[in-house]
């Protein structure tokens, strides 16, 4: 579609309407990005796709009202006492927090984190994950996405397992020196 429209440079992901490229919306500061989709479009695509896949649910009328700042302003304006307004505002904040925690949400951030964790599970080295996902070397942000798992090959118990295969039939690996010489008096072995 880009080639038939004569587009050779610029964003890959673009606005399309009626099978034609469009530059609808506010023009960006950089003319080379004209026609590209922005973060809001991506957010809406992810939200709509998650809803179509049945991963999220529709909000009830009461939940929509709870999340509405206009409804909150109406409720607070109806109260005359400042203490009552403060108490109601605190209660609404608590209810909104609980509602948001109960909802499953998906975003572009979910996709980024998912990709990083998938690469980690495949065993992709960290420096390649950093390069592929445009992180700086040693990025703390990337570290927050990575699982705290130690791969089996790097697990310190691998050496114990290998020594266990070479152990005599009694199952104990002989020690070269007695415990007293190793500075471990009083420990049983």
PDB file of N, CA, C and O in Angstrom, residues 121-152:
ATOM      1  N   UNK A 121      12.839 -15.620  28.131  1.00  0.00           N
ATOM      2  CA  UNK A 121      12.517 -17.042  28.223  1.00  0.00           C
ATOM      3  C   UNK A 121      13.148 -17.852  27.091  1.00  0.00           C
ATOM      4  O   UNK A 121      13.423 -19.024  27.250  1.00  0.00           O
ATOM      5  N   UNK A 122      13.340 -17.200  25.938  1.00  0.00           N
ATOM      6  CA  UNK A 122      14.002 -17.878  24.820  1.00  0.00           C
ATOM      7  C   UNK A 122      15.507 -17.974  25.014  1.00  0.00           C
ATOM      8  O   UNK A 122      16.181 -18.659  24.266  1.00  0.00           O
ATOM      9  N   UNK A 123      16.017 -17.240  26.014  1.00  0.00           N
ATOM     10  CA  UNK A 123      17.451 -17.268  26.282  1.00  0.00           C
ATOM     11  C   UNK A 123      18.247 -16.254  25.490  1.00  0.00           C
ATOM     12  O   UNK A 123      19.458 -16.387  25.344  1.00  0.00           O
ATOM     13  N   UNK A 124      17.577 -15.237  24.964  1.00  0.00           N
ATOM     14  CA  UNK A 124      18.274 -14.191  24.219  1.00  0.00           C
ATOM     15  C   UNK A 124      19.171 -13.434  25.190  1.00  0.00           C
ATOM     16  O   UNK A 124      18.706 -13.013  26.255  1.00  0.00           O
ATOM     17  N   UNK A 125      20.445 -13.255  24.866  1.00  0.00           N
ATOM     18  CA  UNK A 125      21.338 -12.513  25.771  1.00  0.00           C
ATOM     19  C   UNK A 125      20.832 -11.088  26.005  1.00  0.00           C
ATOM     20  O   UNK A 125      20.231 -10.469  25.138  1.00  0.00           O
ATOM     21  N   UNK A 126      21.116 -10.583  27.196  1.00  0.00           N
ATOM     22  CA  UNK A 126      20.614  -9.277  27.593  1.00  0.00           C
ATOM     23  C   UNK A 126      21.057  -8.174  26.642  1.00  0.00           C
ATOM     24  O   UNK A 126      20.271  -7.297  26.301  1.00  0.00           O
ATOM     25  N   UNK A 127      22.306  -8.196  26.200  1.00  0.00           N
ATOM     26  CA  UNK A 127      22.779  -7.101  25.339  1.00  0.00           C
ATOM     27  C   UNK A 127      22.028  -7.065  24.007  1.00  0.00           C
ATOM     28  O   UNK A 127      21.809  -6.002  23.439  1.00  0.00           O
ATOM     29  N   UNK A 128      21.584  -8.214  23.534  1.00  0.00           N
ATOM     30  CA  UNK A 128      20.806  -8.242  22.291  1.00  0.00           C
ATOM     31  C   UNK A 128      19.391  -7.730  22.563  1.00  0.00           C
ATOM     32  O   UNK A 128      18.836  -6.976  21.761  1.00  0.00           O
ATOM     33  N   UNK A 129      18.811  -8.095  23.699  1.00  0.00           N
ATOM     34  CA  UNK A 129      17.499  -7.568  24.079  1.00  0.00           C
ATOM     35  C   UNK A 129      17.558  -6.052  24.224  1.00  0.00           C
ATOM     36  O   UNK A 129      16.650  -5.344  23.786  1.00  0.00           O
ATOM     37  N   UNK A 130      18.632  -5.543  24.814  1.00  0.00           N
ATOM     38  CA  UNK A 130      18.794  -4.085  24.965  1.00  0.00           C
ATOM     39  C   UNK A 130      18.836  -3.399  23.609  1.00  0.00           C
ATOM     40  O   UNK A 130      18.160  -2.390  23.390  1.00  0.00           O
ATOM     41  N   UNK A 131      19.594  -3.958  22.689  1.00  0.00           N
ATOM     42  CA  UNK A 131      19.717  -3.364  21.360  1.00  0.00           C
ATOM     43  C   UNK A 131      18.401  -3.454  20.596  1.00  0.00           C
ATOM     44  O   UNK A 131      17.950  -2.467  20.006  1.00  0.00           O
ATOM     45  N   UNK A 132      17.771  -4.607  20.614  1.00  0.00           N
ATOM     46  CA  UNK A 132      16.546  -4.815  19.847  1.00  0.00           C
ATOM     47  C   UNK A 132      15.401  -3.942  20.347  1.00  0.00           C
ATOM     48  O   UNK A 132      14.544  -3.530  19.564  1.00  0.00           O
ATOM     49  N   UNK A 133      15.376  -3.653  21.646  1.00  0.00           N
ATOM     50  CA  UNK A 133      14.288  -2.879  22.224  1.00  0.00           C
ATOM     51  C   UNK A 133      14.685  -1.437  22.532  1.00  0.00           C
ATOM     52  O   UNK A 133      13.957  -0.737  23.216  1.00  0.00           O
ATOM     53  N   UNK A 134      15.830  -1.018  22.053  1.00  0.00           N
ATOM     54  CA  UNK A 134      16.336   0.352  22.183  1.00  0.00           C
ATOM     55  C   UNK A 134      16.495   0.811  23.631  1.00  0.00           C
ATOM     56  O   UNK A 134      16.095   1.899  24.001  1.00  0.00           O
ATOM     57  N   UNK A 135      17.099  -0.049  24.454  1.00  0.00           N
ATOM     58  CA  UNK A 135      17.461   0.316  25.815  1.00  0.00           C
ATOM     59  C   UNK A 135      18.949   0.607  25.861  1.00  0.00           C
ATOM     60  O   UNK A 135      19.725   0.059  25.074  1.00  0.00           O
ATOM     61  N   UNK A 136      19.364   1.440  26.805  1.00  0.00           N
ATOM     62  CA  UNK A 136      20.792   1.659  27.027  1.00  0.00           C
ATOM     63  C   UNK A 136      21.381   0.432  27.705  1.00  0.00           C
ATOM     64  O   UNK A 136      20.679  -0.298  28.396  1.00  0.00           O
ATOM     65  N   UNK A 137      22.678   0.234  27.543  1.00  0.00           N
ATOM     66  CA  UNK A 137      23.338  -0.893  28.195  1.00  0.00           C
ATOM     67  C   UNK A 137      23.203  -0.757  29.703  1.00  0.00           C
ATOM     68  O   UNK A 137      23.402   0.311  30.256  1.00  0.00           O
ATOM     69  N   UNK A 138      22.810  -1.833  30.366  1.00  0.00           N
ATOM     70  CA  UNK A 138      22.650  -1.840  31.813  1.00  0.00           C
ATOM     71  C   UNK A 138      21.428  -1.081  32.298  1.00  0.00           C
ATOM     72  O   UNK A 138      21.386  -0.658  33.448  1.00  0.00           O
ATOM     73  N   UNK A 139      20.432  -0.915  31.444  1.00  0.00           N
ATOM     74  CA  UNK A 139      19.248  -0.127  31.770  1.00  0.00           C
ATOM     75  C   UNK A 139      18.497  -0.685  32.989  1.00  0.00           C
ATOM     76  O   UNK A 139      18.196  -1.871  33.057  1.00  0.00           O
ATOM     77  N   UNK A 140      18.193   0.204  33.940  1.00  0.00           N
ATOM     78  CA  UNK A 140      17.412  -0.201  35.107  1.00  0.00           C
ATOM     79  C   UNK A 140      15.959  -0.449  34.712  1.00  0.00           C
ATOM     80  O   UNK A 140      15.284  -1.276  35.302  1.00  0.00           O
ATOM     81  N   UNK A 141      15.467   0.303  33.712  1.00  0.00           N
ATOM     82  CA  UNK A 141      14.094   0.104  33.243  1.00  0.00           C
ATOM     83  C   UNK A 141      13.926  -1.314  32.692  1.00  0.00           C
ATOM     84  O   UNK A 141      12.928  -1.982  32.962  1.00  0.00           O
ATOM     85  N   UNK A 142      14.889  -1.777  31.921  1.00  0.00           N
ATOM     86  CA  UNK A 142      14.830  -3.135  31.383  1.00  0.00           C
ATOM     87  C   UNK A 142      14.898  -4.157  32.517  1.00  0.00           C
ATOM     88  O   UNK A 142      14.190  -5.163  32.487  1.00  0.00           O
ATOM     89  N   UNK A 143      15.697  -3.886  33.526  1.00  0.00           N
ATOM     90  CA  UNK A 143      15.815  -4.816  34.654  1.00  0.00           C
ATOM     91  C   UNK A 143      14.487  -5.039  35.350  1.00  0.00           C
ATOM     92  O   UNK A 143      14.223  -6.128  35.847  1.00  0.00           O
ATOM     93  N   UNK A 144      13.636  -4.013  35.388  1.00  0.00           N
ATOM     94  CA  UNK A 144      12.325  -4.171  36.036  1.00  0.00           C
ATOM     95  C   UNK A 144      11.433  -5.123  35.252  1.00  0.00           C
ATOM     96  O   UNK A 144      10.535  -5.740  35.819  1.00  0.00           O
ATOM     97  N   UNK A 145      11.625  -5.247  33.953  1.00  0.00           N
ATOM     98  CA  UNK A 145      10.807  -6.137  33.135  1.00  0.00           C
ATOM     99  C   UNK A 145      11.262  -7.590  33.210  1.00  0.00           C
ATOM    100  O   UNK A 145      10.479  -8.494  32.998  1.00  0.00           O
ATOM    101  N   UNK A 146      12.525  -7.795  33.464  1.00  0.00           N
ATOM    102  CA  UNK A 146      13.074  -9.148  33.427  1.00  0.00           C
ATOM    103  C   UNK A 146      12.653  -9.942  34.652  1.00  0.00           C
ATOM    104  O   UNK A 146      12.579  -9.417  35.759  1.00  0.00           O
ATOM    105  N   UNK A 147      12.383 -11.215  34.433  1.00  0.00           N
ATOM    106  CA  UNK A 147      12.069 -12.115  35.538  1.00  0.00           C
ATOM    107  C   UNK A 147      13.323 -12.308  36.365  1.00  0.00           C
ATOM    108  O   UNK A 147      14.439 -12.248  35.843  1.00  0.00           O
ATOM    109  N   UNK A 148      13.154 -12.611  37.632  1.00  0.00           N
ATOM    110  CA  UNK A 148      14.298 -12.874  38.492  1.00  0.00           C
ATOM    111  C   UNK A 148      14.768 -14.312  38.372  1.00  0.00           C
ATOM    112  O   UNK A 148      15.451 -14.816  39.249  1.00  0.00           O
ATOM    113  N   UNK A 149      14.407 -14.968  37.295  1.00  0.00           N
ATOM    114  CA  UNK A 149      14.760 -16.371  37.122  1.00  0.00           C
ATOM    115  C   UNK A 149      16.219 -16.523  36.706  1.00  0.00           C
ATOM    116  O   UNK A 149      16.749 -15.726  35.955  1.00  0.00           O
ATOM    117  N   UNK A 150      16.836 -17.551  37.201  1.00  0.00           N
ATOM    118  CA  UNK A 150      18.184 -17.896  36.779  1.00  0.00           C
ATOM    119  C   UNK A 150      18.035 -19.053  35.805  1.00  0.00           C
ATOM    120  O   UNK A 150      17.386 -20.053  36.120  1.00  0.00           O
ATOM    121  N   UNK A 151      18.615 -18.918  34.624  1.00  0.00           N
ATOM    122  CA  UNK A 151      18.473 -20.000  33.660  1.00  0.00           C
ATOM    123  C   UNK A 151      19.122 -21.269  34.206  1.00  0.00           C
ATOM    124  O   UNK A 151      20.044 -21.220  35.016  1.00  0.00           O
ATOM    125  N   UNK A 152      18.645 -22.401  33.762  1.00  0.00           N
ATOM    126  CA  UNK A 152      19.135 -23.673  34.287  1.00  0.00           C
ATOM    127  C   UNK A 152      20.628 -23.834  34.057  1.00  0.00           C
ATOM    128  O   UNK A 152      21.334 -24.372  34.893  1.00  0.00           O
TER     129      UNK A 152
END
